[in-house]
PDB file of C-alpha atoms (C1' of nucleotides) in Angstrom:
ATOM      1  CA  MET S 232       0.508  -0.111  -0.003  1.00  0.00           C
ATOM      2  CA  SER S 233       1.199   2.984  -0.779  1.00  0.00           C
ATOM      3  CA  ASP S 234      -1.549   5.362   1.471  1.00  0.00           C
ATOM      4  CA  ASN S 235      -0.041   5.830   4.343  1.00  0.00           C
ATOM      5  CA  SER S 236      -2.561   7.085   7.600  1.00  0.00           C
ATOM      6  CA  THR S 237      -1.529  10.285   9.088  1.00  0.00           C
ATOM      7  CA  PRO S 238       0.275   9.125  12.309  1.00  0.00           C
ATOM      8  CA  THR S 239      -0.886   9.599  15.346  1.00  0.00           C
ATOM      9  CA  GLY S 240       2.268  10.986  17.755  1.00  0.00           C
ATOM     10  CA  PRO S 241       5.710  12.438  16.699  1.00  0.00           C
ATOM     11  CA  LEU S 242       6.703   9.657  15.488  1.00  0.00           C
ATOM     12  CA  ASP S 243       7.059   9.270  11.428  1.00  0.00           C
ATOM     13  CA  ALA S 244       6.677   5.589   9.144  1.00  0.00           C
ATOM     14  CA  GLN S 245       7.555   6.764   5.957  1.00  0.00           C
ATOM     15  CA  SER S 246      11.108   8.831   7.391  1.00  0.00           C
ATOM     16  CA  ALA S 247      14.287   6.417   5.944  1.00  0.00           C
ATOM     17  CA  THR S 248      15.140   6.793   9.672  1.00  0.00           C
ATOM     18  CA  PRO S 249      14.103   3.314  12.202  1.00  0.00           C
ATOM     19  CA  LEU S 250      10.877   3.606  14.134  1.00  0.00           C
ATOM     20  CA  TYR S 251      13.318   3.334  17.285  1.00  0.00           C
ATOM     21  CA  ILE S 252      15.967   5.879  16.120  1.00  0.00           C
ATOM     22  CA  GLN S 253      12.781   7.982  15.920  1.00  0.00           C
ATOM     23  CA  LEU S 254      12.286   7.448  19.430  1.00  0.00           C
ATOM     24  CA  ALA S 255      15.240   7.399  20.736  1.00  0.00           C
ATOM     25  CA  GLU S 256      15.779  10.958  19.426  1.00  0.00           C
ATOM     26  CA  ILE S 257      12.241  11.988  21.115  1.00  0.00           C
ATOM     27  CA  ILE S 258      13.775  10.600  24.566  1.00  0.00           C
ATOM     28  CA  ALA S 259      16.945  12.221  24.156  1.00  0.00           C
ATOM     29  CA  LYS S 260      15.444  15.378  24.155  1.00  0.00           C
ATOM     30  CA  GLN S 261      13.811  14.810  26.788  1.00  0.00           C
ATOM     31  CA  ILE S 262      16.860  14.136  28.967  1.00  0.00           C
ATOM     32  CA  ALA S 263      18.146  16.950  27.503  1.00  0.00           C
ATOM     33  CA  SER S 264      15.789  19.312  28.002  1.00  0.00           C
ATOM     34  CA  GLY S 265      15.697  18.182  31.753  1.00  0.00           C
ATOM     35  CA  SER S 266      11.491  17.228  30.982  1.00  0.00           C
ATOM     36  CA  LEU S 267      13.713  13.714  32.264  1.00  0.00           C
ATOM     37  CA  ALA S 268      15.695  14.456  34.970  1.00  0.00           C
ATOM     38  CA  PRO S 269      18.458  12.478  36.099  1.00  0.00           C
ATOM     39  CA  ASP S 270      18.064   9.566  38.579  1.00  0.00           C
ATOM     40  CA  ARG S 271      13.533   9.302  37.174  1.00  0.00           C
ATOM     41  CA  PRO S 272      12.572   6.861  35.088  1.00  0.00           C
ATOM     42  CA  ILE S 273      12.201   6.851  31.838  1.00  0.00           C
ATOM     43  CA  PRO S 274       8.309   5.205  30.850  1.00  0.00           C
ATOM     44  CA  SER S 275       8.884   1.571  31.147  1.00  0.00           C
ATOM     45  CA  GLU S 276       8.402  -0.277  26.976  1.00  0.00           C
ATOM     46  CA  ASN S 277       5.039  -0.734  27.433  1.00  0.00           C
ATOM     47  CA  ARG S 278       3.739   2.378  28.699  1.00  0.00           C
ATOM     48  CA  LEU S 279       6.213   4.235  25.233  1.00  0.00           C
ATOM     49  CA  ALA S 280       4.454   1.656  23.796  1.00  0.00           C
ATOM     50  CA  GLU S 281       1.495   3.111  23.970  1.00  0.00           C
ATOM     51  CA  GLU S 282       1.805   5.779  24.030  1.00  0.00           C
ATOM     52  CA  TYR S 283       3.997   6.103  20.434  1.00  0.00           C
ATOM     53  CA  GLY S 284       1.648   3.133  19.563  1.00  0.00           C
ATOM     54  CA  VAL S 285       4.267   1.023  18.244  1.00  0.00           C
ATOM     55  CA  ALA S 286       5.424  -2.823  19.213  1.00  0.00           C
ATOM     56  CA  ARG S 287       6.978  -3.116  22.846  1.00  0.00           C
ATOM     57  CA  LEU S 288       9.986  -4.320  21.238  1.00  0.00           C
ATOM     58  CA  THR S 289      10.500  -1.431  19.391  1.00  0.00           C
ATOM     59  CA  ALA S 290       9.950   1.249  22.261  1.00  0.00           C
ATOM     60  CA  ARG S 291      12.428  -1.712  23.874  1.00  0.00           C
ATOM     61  CA  ARG S 292      15.376  -0.824  20.869  1.00  0.00           C
ATOM     62  CA  ALA S 293      14.621   3.180  21.958  1.00  0.00           C
ATOM     63  CA  THR S 294      15.603   1.902  24.841  1.00  0.00           C
ATOM     64  CA  GLN S 295      18.552   0.249  24.629  1.00  0.00           C
ATOM     65  CA  GLU S 296      19.644   3.046  21.664  1.00  0.00           C
ATOM     66  CA  LEU S 297      19.751   5.219  24.945  1.00  0.00           C
ATOM     67  CA  ARG S 298      21.777   3.324  26.941  1.00  0.00           C
ATOM     68  CA  ASP S 299      24.505   2.870  23.709  1.00  0.00           C
ATOM     69  CA  ARG S 300      24.337   6.531  24.456  1.00  0.00           C
ATOM     70  CA  GLY S 301      24.736   6.199  28.320  1.00  0.00           C
ATOM     71  CA  LEU S 302      21.405   7.883  28.635  1.00  0.00           C
ATOM     72  CA  VAL S 303      20.569   6.000  31.035  1.00  0.00           C
ATOM     73  CA  VAL S 304      20.481   3.228  33.303  1.00  0.00           C
ATOM     74  CA  THR S 305      18.288  -0.647  32.811  1.00  0.00           C
ATOM     75  CA  VAL S 306      17.256  -2.054  35.687  1.00  0.00           C
ATOM     76  CA  ARG S 307      15.999  -6.069  34.832  1.00  0.00           C
ATOM     77  CA  GLY S 308      12.198  -5.620  36.856  1.00  0.00           C
ATOM     78  CA  LYS S 309      11.999  -2.567  37.882  1.00  0.00           C
ATOM     79  CA  GLY S 310      12.784   0.516  34.597  1.00  0.00           C
ATOM     80  CA  SER S 311      15.064   2.586  32.718  1.00  0.00           C
ATOM     81  CA  TYR S 312      16.453   5.342  34.832  1.00  0.00           C
ATOM     82  CA  VAL S 313      17.901   8.814  33.116  1.00  0.00           C
ATOM     83  CA  THR S 314      22.162   8.123  33.633  1.00  0.00           C
ATOM     84  CA  PRO S 315      22.524  10.821  36.733  1.00  0.00           C
ATOM     85  CA  ALA S 316      24.739  13.710  35.041  1.00  0.00           C
ATOM     86  CA  ASN S 317      27.563  13.584  37.730  1.00  0.00           C
ATOM     87  CA  GLY S 318      28.345   9.906  37.205  1.00  0.00           C
ATOM     88  CA  GLY S 319      26.406   8.141  39.813  1.00  0.00           C
TER      89      GLY S 319
ATOM     90  CA  MET J   6     -15.374 -30.109  11.861  1.00  0.00           C
ATOM     91  CA  SER J   7     -11.852 -29.166  10.746  1.00  0.00           C
ATOM     92  CA  ASP J   8     -11.795 -25.243  12.408  1.00  0.00           C
ATOM     93  CA  ASN J   9     -10.070 -25.711  15.291  1.00  0.00           C
ATOM     94  CA  SER J  10     -10.220 -21.560  16.056  1.00  0.00           C
ATOM     95  CA  THR J  11     -12.428 -22.540  20.029  1.00  0.00           C
ATOM     96  CA  PRO J  12     -10.425 -25.748  21.328  1.00  0.00           C
ATOM     97  CA  THR J  13     -12.674 -26.532  24.279  1.00  0.00           C
ATOM     98  CA  GLY J  14     -10.160 -29.512  25.517  1.00  0.00           C
ATOM     99  CA  PRO J  15      -6.326 -29.187  25.511  1.00  0.00           C
ATOM    100  CA  LEU J  16      -4.167 -25.648  24.128  1.00  0.00           C
ATOM    101  CA  ASP J  17      -3.274 -26.587  21.074  1.00  0.00           C
ATOM    102  CA  ALA J  18       0.033 -24.524  20.265  1.00  0.00           C
ATOM    103  CA  GLN J  19      -0.974 -24.825  16.708  1.00  0.00           C
ATOM    104  CA  SER J  20      -3.826 -23.755  17.217  1.00  0.00           C
ATOM    105  CA  ALA J  21      -3.812 -19.908  14.894  1.00  0.00           C
ATOM    106  CA  THR J  22      -6.272 -19.042  18.372  1.00  0.00           C
ATOM    107  CA  PRO J  23      -3.453 -18.101  20.834  1.00  0.00           C
ATOM    108  CA  LEU J  24      -2.958 -19.658  23.984  1.00  0.00           C
ATOM    109  CA  TYR J  25      -4.533 -17.441  26.439  1.00  0.00           C
ATOM    110  CA  ILE J  26      -7.146 -17.231  24.493  1.00  0.00           C
ATOM    111  CA  GLN J  27      -7.689 -20.517  23.999  1.00  0.00           C
ATOM    112  CA  LEU J  28      -7.005 -20.520  27.721  1.00  0.00           C
ATOM    113  CA  ALA J  29     -10.187 -17.683  28.341  1.00  0.00           C
ATOM    114  CA  GLU J  30     -12.026 -19.707  26.356  1.00  0.00           C
ATOM    115  CA  ILE J  31     -12.104 -22.894  29.662  1.00  0.00           C
ATOM    116  CA  ILE J  32     -12.097 -20.749  32.057  1.00  0.00           C
ATOM    117  CA  ALA J  33     -14.856 -19.216  29.983  1.00  0.00           C
ATOM    118  CA  LYS J  34     -17.026 -22.788  29.374  1.00  0.00           C
ATOM    119  CA  GLN J  35     -16.529 -23.517  33.216  1.00  0.00           C
ATOM    120  CA  ILE J  36     -17.877 -20.331  35.171  1.00  0.00           C
ATOM    121  CA  ALA J  37     -20.847 -21.134  32.048  1.00  0.00           C
ATOM    122  CA  SER J  38     -21.320 -24.640  32.862  1.00  0.00           C
ATOM    123  CA  GLY J  39     -21.440 -23.599  36.106  1.00  0.00           C
ATOM    124  CA  SER J  40     -18.300 -25.914  37.407  1.00  0.00           C
ATOM    125  CA  LEU J  41     -17.005 -22.152  38.157  1.00  0.00           C
ATOM    126  CA  ALA J  42     -19.787 -20.631  40.356  1.00  0.00           C
ATOM    127  CA  PRO J  43     -20.552 -17.763  41.034  1.00  0.00           C
ATOM    128  CA  ASP J  44     -18.583 -15.759  43.679  1.00  0.00           C
ATOM    129  CA  ARG J  45     -16.722 -17.938  43.791  1.00  0.00           C
ATOM    130  CA  PRO J  46     -12.254 -17.667  43.189  1.00  0.00           C
ATOM    131  CA  ILE J  47     -10.839 -19.320  39.791  1.00  0.00           C
ATOM    132  CA  PRO J  48      -7.520 -20.646  40.036  1.00  0.00           C
ATOM    133  CA  SER J  49      -4.788 -18.156  40.808  1.00  0.00           C
ATOM    134  CA  GLU J  50      -2.423 -17.212  37.944  1.00  0.00           C
ATOM    135  CA  ASN J  51       0.079 -19.893  39.144  1.00  0.00           C
ATOM    136  CA  ARG J  52      -2.110 -23.013  39.320  1.00  0.00           C
ATOM    137  CA  LEU J  53      -3.208 -22.087  35.694  1.00  0.00           C
ATOM    138  CA  ALA J  54       0.202 -21.696  34.953  1.00  0.00           C
ATOM    139  CA  GLU J  55       0.429 -25.146  36.127  1.00  0.00           C
ATOM    140  CA  GLU J  56      -2.136 -27.535  35.389  1.00  0.00           C
ATOM    141  CA  TYR J  57      -2.158 -26.055  32.347  1.00  0.00           C
ATOM    142  CA  GLY J  58       1.510 -26.550  30.728  1.00  0.00           C
ATOM    143  CA  VAL J  59       1.868 -21.644  30.377  1.00  0.00           C
ATOM    144  CA  ALA J  60       4.258 -19.119  31.974  1.00  0.00           C
ATOM    145  CA  ARG J  61       2.641 -17.044  34.791  1.00  0.00           C
ATOM    146  CA  LEU J  62       1.687 -14.176  31.973  1.00  0.00           C
ATOM    147  CA  THR J  63       0.069 -16.855  29.413  1.00  0.00           C
ATOM    148  CA  ALA J  64      -2.280 -17.207  32.518  1.00  0.00           C
ATOM    149  CA  ARG J  65      -2.620 -13.813  33.035  1.00  0.00           C
ATOM    150  CA  ARG J  66      -3.742 -12.257  30.197  1.00  0.00           C
ATOM    151  CA  ALA J  67      -6.218 -14.655  30.234  1.00  0.00           C
ATOM    152  CA  THR J  68      -7.949 -14.035  33.705  1.00  0.00           C
ATOM    153  CA  GLN J  69      -7.820 -10.364  31.859  1.00  0.00           C
ATOM    154  CA  GLU J  70      -9.566 -12.018  28.878  1.00  0.00           C
ATOM    155  CA  LEU J  71     -11.911 -12.775  31.676  1.00  0.00           C
ATOM    156  CA  ARG J  72     -11.832  -9.418  33.539  1.00  0.00           C
ATOM    157  CA  ASP J  73     -12.694  -7.542  29.774  1.00  0.00           C
ATOM    158  CA  ARG J  74     -15.804 -10.406  29.332  1.00  0.00           C
ATOM    159  CA  GLY J  75     -17.271  -8.992  32.218  1.00  0.00           C
ATOM    160  CA  LEU J  76     -17.299 -12.485  33.551  1.00  0.00           C
ATOM    161  CA  VAL J  77     -14.412 -12.037  36.951  1.00  0.00           C
ATOM    162  CA  VAL J  78     -13.470  -9.648  38.902  1.00  0.00           C
ATOM    163  CA  THR J  79      -9.905  -9.564  40.532  1.00  0.00           C
ATOM    164  CA  VAL J  80      -8.397  -8.283  43.698  1.00  0.00           C
ATOM    165  CA  ARG J  81      -5.072  -7.766  44.334  1.00  0.00           C
ATOM    166  CA  GLY J  82      -3.266  -9.874  46.689  1.00  0.00           C
ATOM    167  CA  LYS J  83      -6.206 -12.231  45.928  1.00  0.00           C
ATOM    168  CA  GLY J  84      -7.635 -12.630  43.543  1.00  0.00           C
ATOM    169  CA  SER J  85     -10.565 -13.226  40.280  1.00  0.00           C
ATOM    170  CA  TYR J  86     -13.818 -14.675  41.959  1.00  0.00           C
ATOM    171  CA  VAL J  87     -16.976 -14.954  39.011  1.00  0.00           C
ATOM    172  CA  THR J  88     -18.655 -12.746  38.570  1.00  0.00           C
ATOM    173  CA  PRO J  89     -21.352 -12.168  40.755  1.00  0.00           C
ATOM    174  CA  ALA J  90     -25.030 -13.138  38.414  1.00  0.00           C
ATOM    175  CA  ASN J  91     -26.726 -10.477  40.372  1.00  0.00           C
ATOM    176  CA  GLY J  92     -24.647  -8.288  38.485  1.00  0.00           C
ATOM    177  CA  GLY J  93     -22.734  -7.741  41.800  1.00  0.00           C
TER     178      GLY J  93
ATOM    179  C1'  DT X  88       4.074  -5.227  65.409  1.00  0.00           C
ATOM    180  C1'  DC X  89       6.452  -7.893  62.722  1.00  0.00           C
ATOM    181  C1'  DA X  90       6.889 -12.083  59.278  1.00  0.00           C
ATOM    182  C1'  DG X  91       6.681 -15.261  55.980  1.00  0.00           C
ATOM    183  C1'  DA X  92       3.139 -16.867  52.347  1.00  0.00           C
ATOM    184  C1'  DT X  93       0.264 -16.305  48.834  1.00  0.00           C
ATOM    185  C1'  DT X  94      -1.442 -13.632  45.291  1.00  0.00           C
ATOM    186  C1'  DT X  95      -2.160  -9.950  42.332  1.00  0.00           C
ATOM    187  C1'  DG X  96       0.740  -5.570  40.037  1.00  0.00           C
ATOM    188  C1'  DT X  97       4.563  -4.288  36.638  1.00  0.00           C
ATOM    189  C1'  DT X  98       8.964  -4.568  34.131  1.00  0.00           C
ATOM    190  C1'  DC X  99      12.779  -5.970  31.778  1.00  0.00           C
ATOM    191  C1'  DG X 100      14.912 -10.670  28.438  1.00  0.00           C
ATOM    192  C1'  DT X 101      14.520 -13.622  25.131  1.00  0.00           C
ATOM    193  C1'  DA X 102      13.366 -16.789  22.044  1.00  0.00           C
ATOM    194  C1'  DT X 103       9.728 -17.600  17.577  1.00  0.00           C
ATOM    195  C1'  DG X 104       7.517 -16.762  13.840  1.00  0.00           C
ATOM    196  C1'  DT X 105       5.082 -13.518  10.675  1.00  0.00           C
ATOM    197  C1'  DA X 106       4.351  -9.279   7.451  1.00  0.00           C
ATOM    198  C1'  DT X 107       6.546  -5.316   5.049  1.00  0.00           C
ATOM    199  C1'  DT X 108      10.162  -3.094   2.606  1.00  0.00           C
TER     200       DT X 108
ATOM    201  C1'  DC D 118      17.963 -12.418   1.777  1.00  0.00           C
ATOM    202  C1'  DA D 119      18.466  -8.684   4.926  1.00  0.00           C
ATOM    203  C1'  DA D 120      16.397  -4.966   8.452  1.00  0.00           C
ATOM    204  C1'  DT D 121      12.699  -3.223  10.309  1.00  0.00           C
ATOM    205  C1'  DA D 122       7.868  -3.801  12.738  1.00  0.00           C
ATOM    206  C1'  DC D 123       4.613  -6.183  15.119  1.00  0.00           C
ATOM    207  C1'  DA D 124       2.127 -10.851  17.869  1.00  0.00           C
ATOM    208  C1'  DT D 125       2.704 -14.163  20.838  1.00  0.00           C
ATOM    209  C1'  DA D 126       5.076 -16.442  24.635  1.00  0.00           C
ATOM    210  C1'  DC D 127       8.445 -17.442  28.345  1.00  0.00           C
ATOM    211  C1'  DG D 128      11.973 -16.529  32.221  1.00  0.00           C
ATOM    212  C1'  DA D 129      12.979 -13.800  35.618  1.00  0.00           C
ATOM    213  C1'  DA D 130      12.944 -10.330  39.078  1.00  0.00           C
ATOM    214  C1'  DC D 131      11.046  -6.709  41.811  1.00  0.00           C
ATOM    215  C1'  DA D 132       6.768  -4.520  43.693  1.00  0.00           C
ATOM    216  C1'  DA D 133       2.579  -4.278  46.527  1.00  0.00           C
ATOM    217  C1'  DA D 134      -1.202  -5.549  48.917  1.00  0.00           C
ATOM    218  C1'  DT D 135      -4.500  -9.748  51.558  1.00  0.00           C
ATOM    219  C1'  DC D 136      -4.042 -13.247  55.271  1.00  0.00           C
ATOM    220  C1'  DT D 137      -2.260 -16.377  59.051  1.00  0.00           C
ATOM    221  C1'  DG D 138       0.926 -16.683  63.103  1.00  0.00           C
TER     222       DG D 138
END
DNA sequence: TCAGATTTGTTCGTATGTATT
DNA sequence: CAATACATACGAACAAATCTG
């Protein structure tokens, strides 16, 4: 289908940039702007999936991307937290 | 019938119908038949998981499906109970 | 009040299968 | 075929509520 429904959120399925990268960028900006403060949890994978209309695994990849960039630390069974600016 | 979309017995992992739907159907039938009476608790998530050889989360999804159908009410820390016929 | 067991609630970790591009 | 994306499913850990002793 060349037709594509209008994106319900800020994510653009037409973009050459993968959805999980787009989502990671959005969260990264929120961290940079202070909207998501150090030591505070970011939304859960399920929450992000619901919010942005993607699968949980896609939300998960976004979180992993943020980990690769050192922006968050993840704790199994708890969640992902914004990396403290002072490093601990 | 070659159709197996609504199995009445054991769970069929090969079926196109998800396991949690299959399990929900089984319990729903037990409620309809009176095998599980109103106001009585249904088996716990762990119990269902053991009984039917599925993961706890899969048993949990079945229970949530029953909640969506209004067949049971769930109380945290206690269990899920068959919805009373009088609608309570 | 406290400790322990049971049960539901939540979250991350991982794997498989299918569909689309 | 490869990368991306989604649905389902199992596993592990943590959390909160309930009940018993």
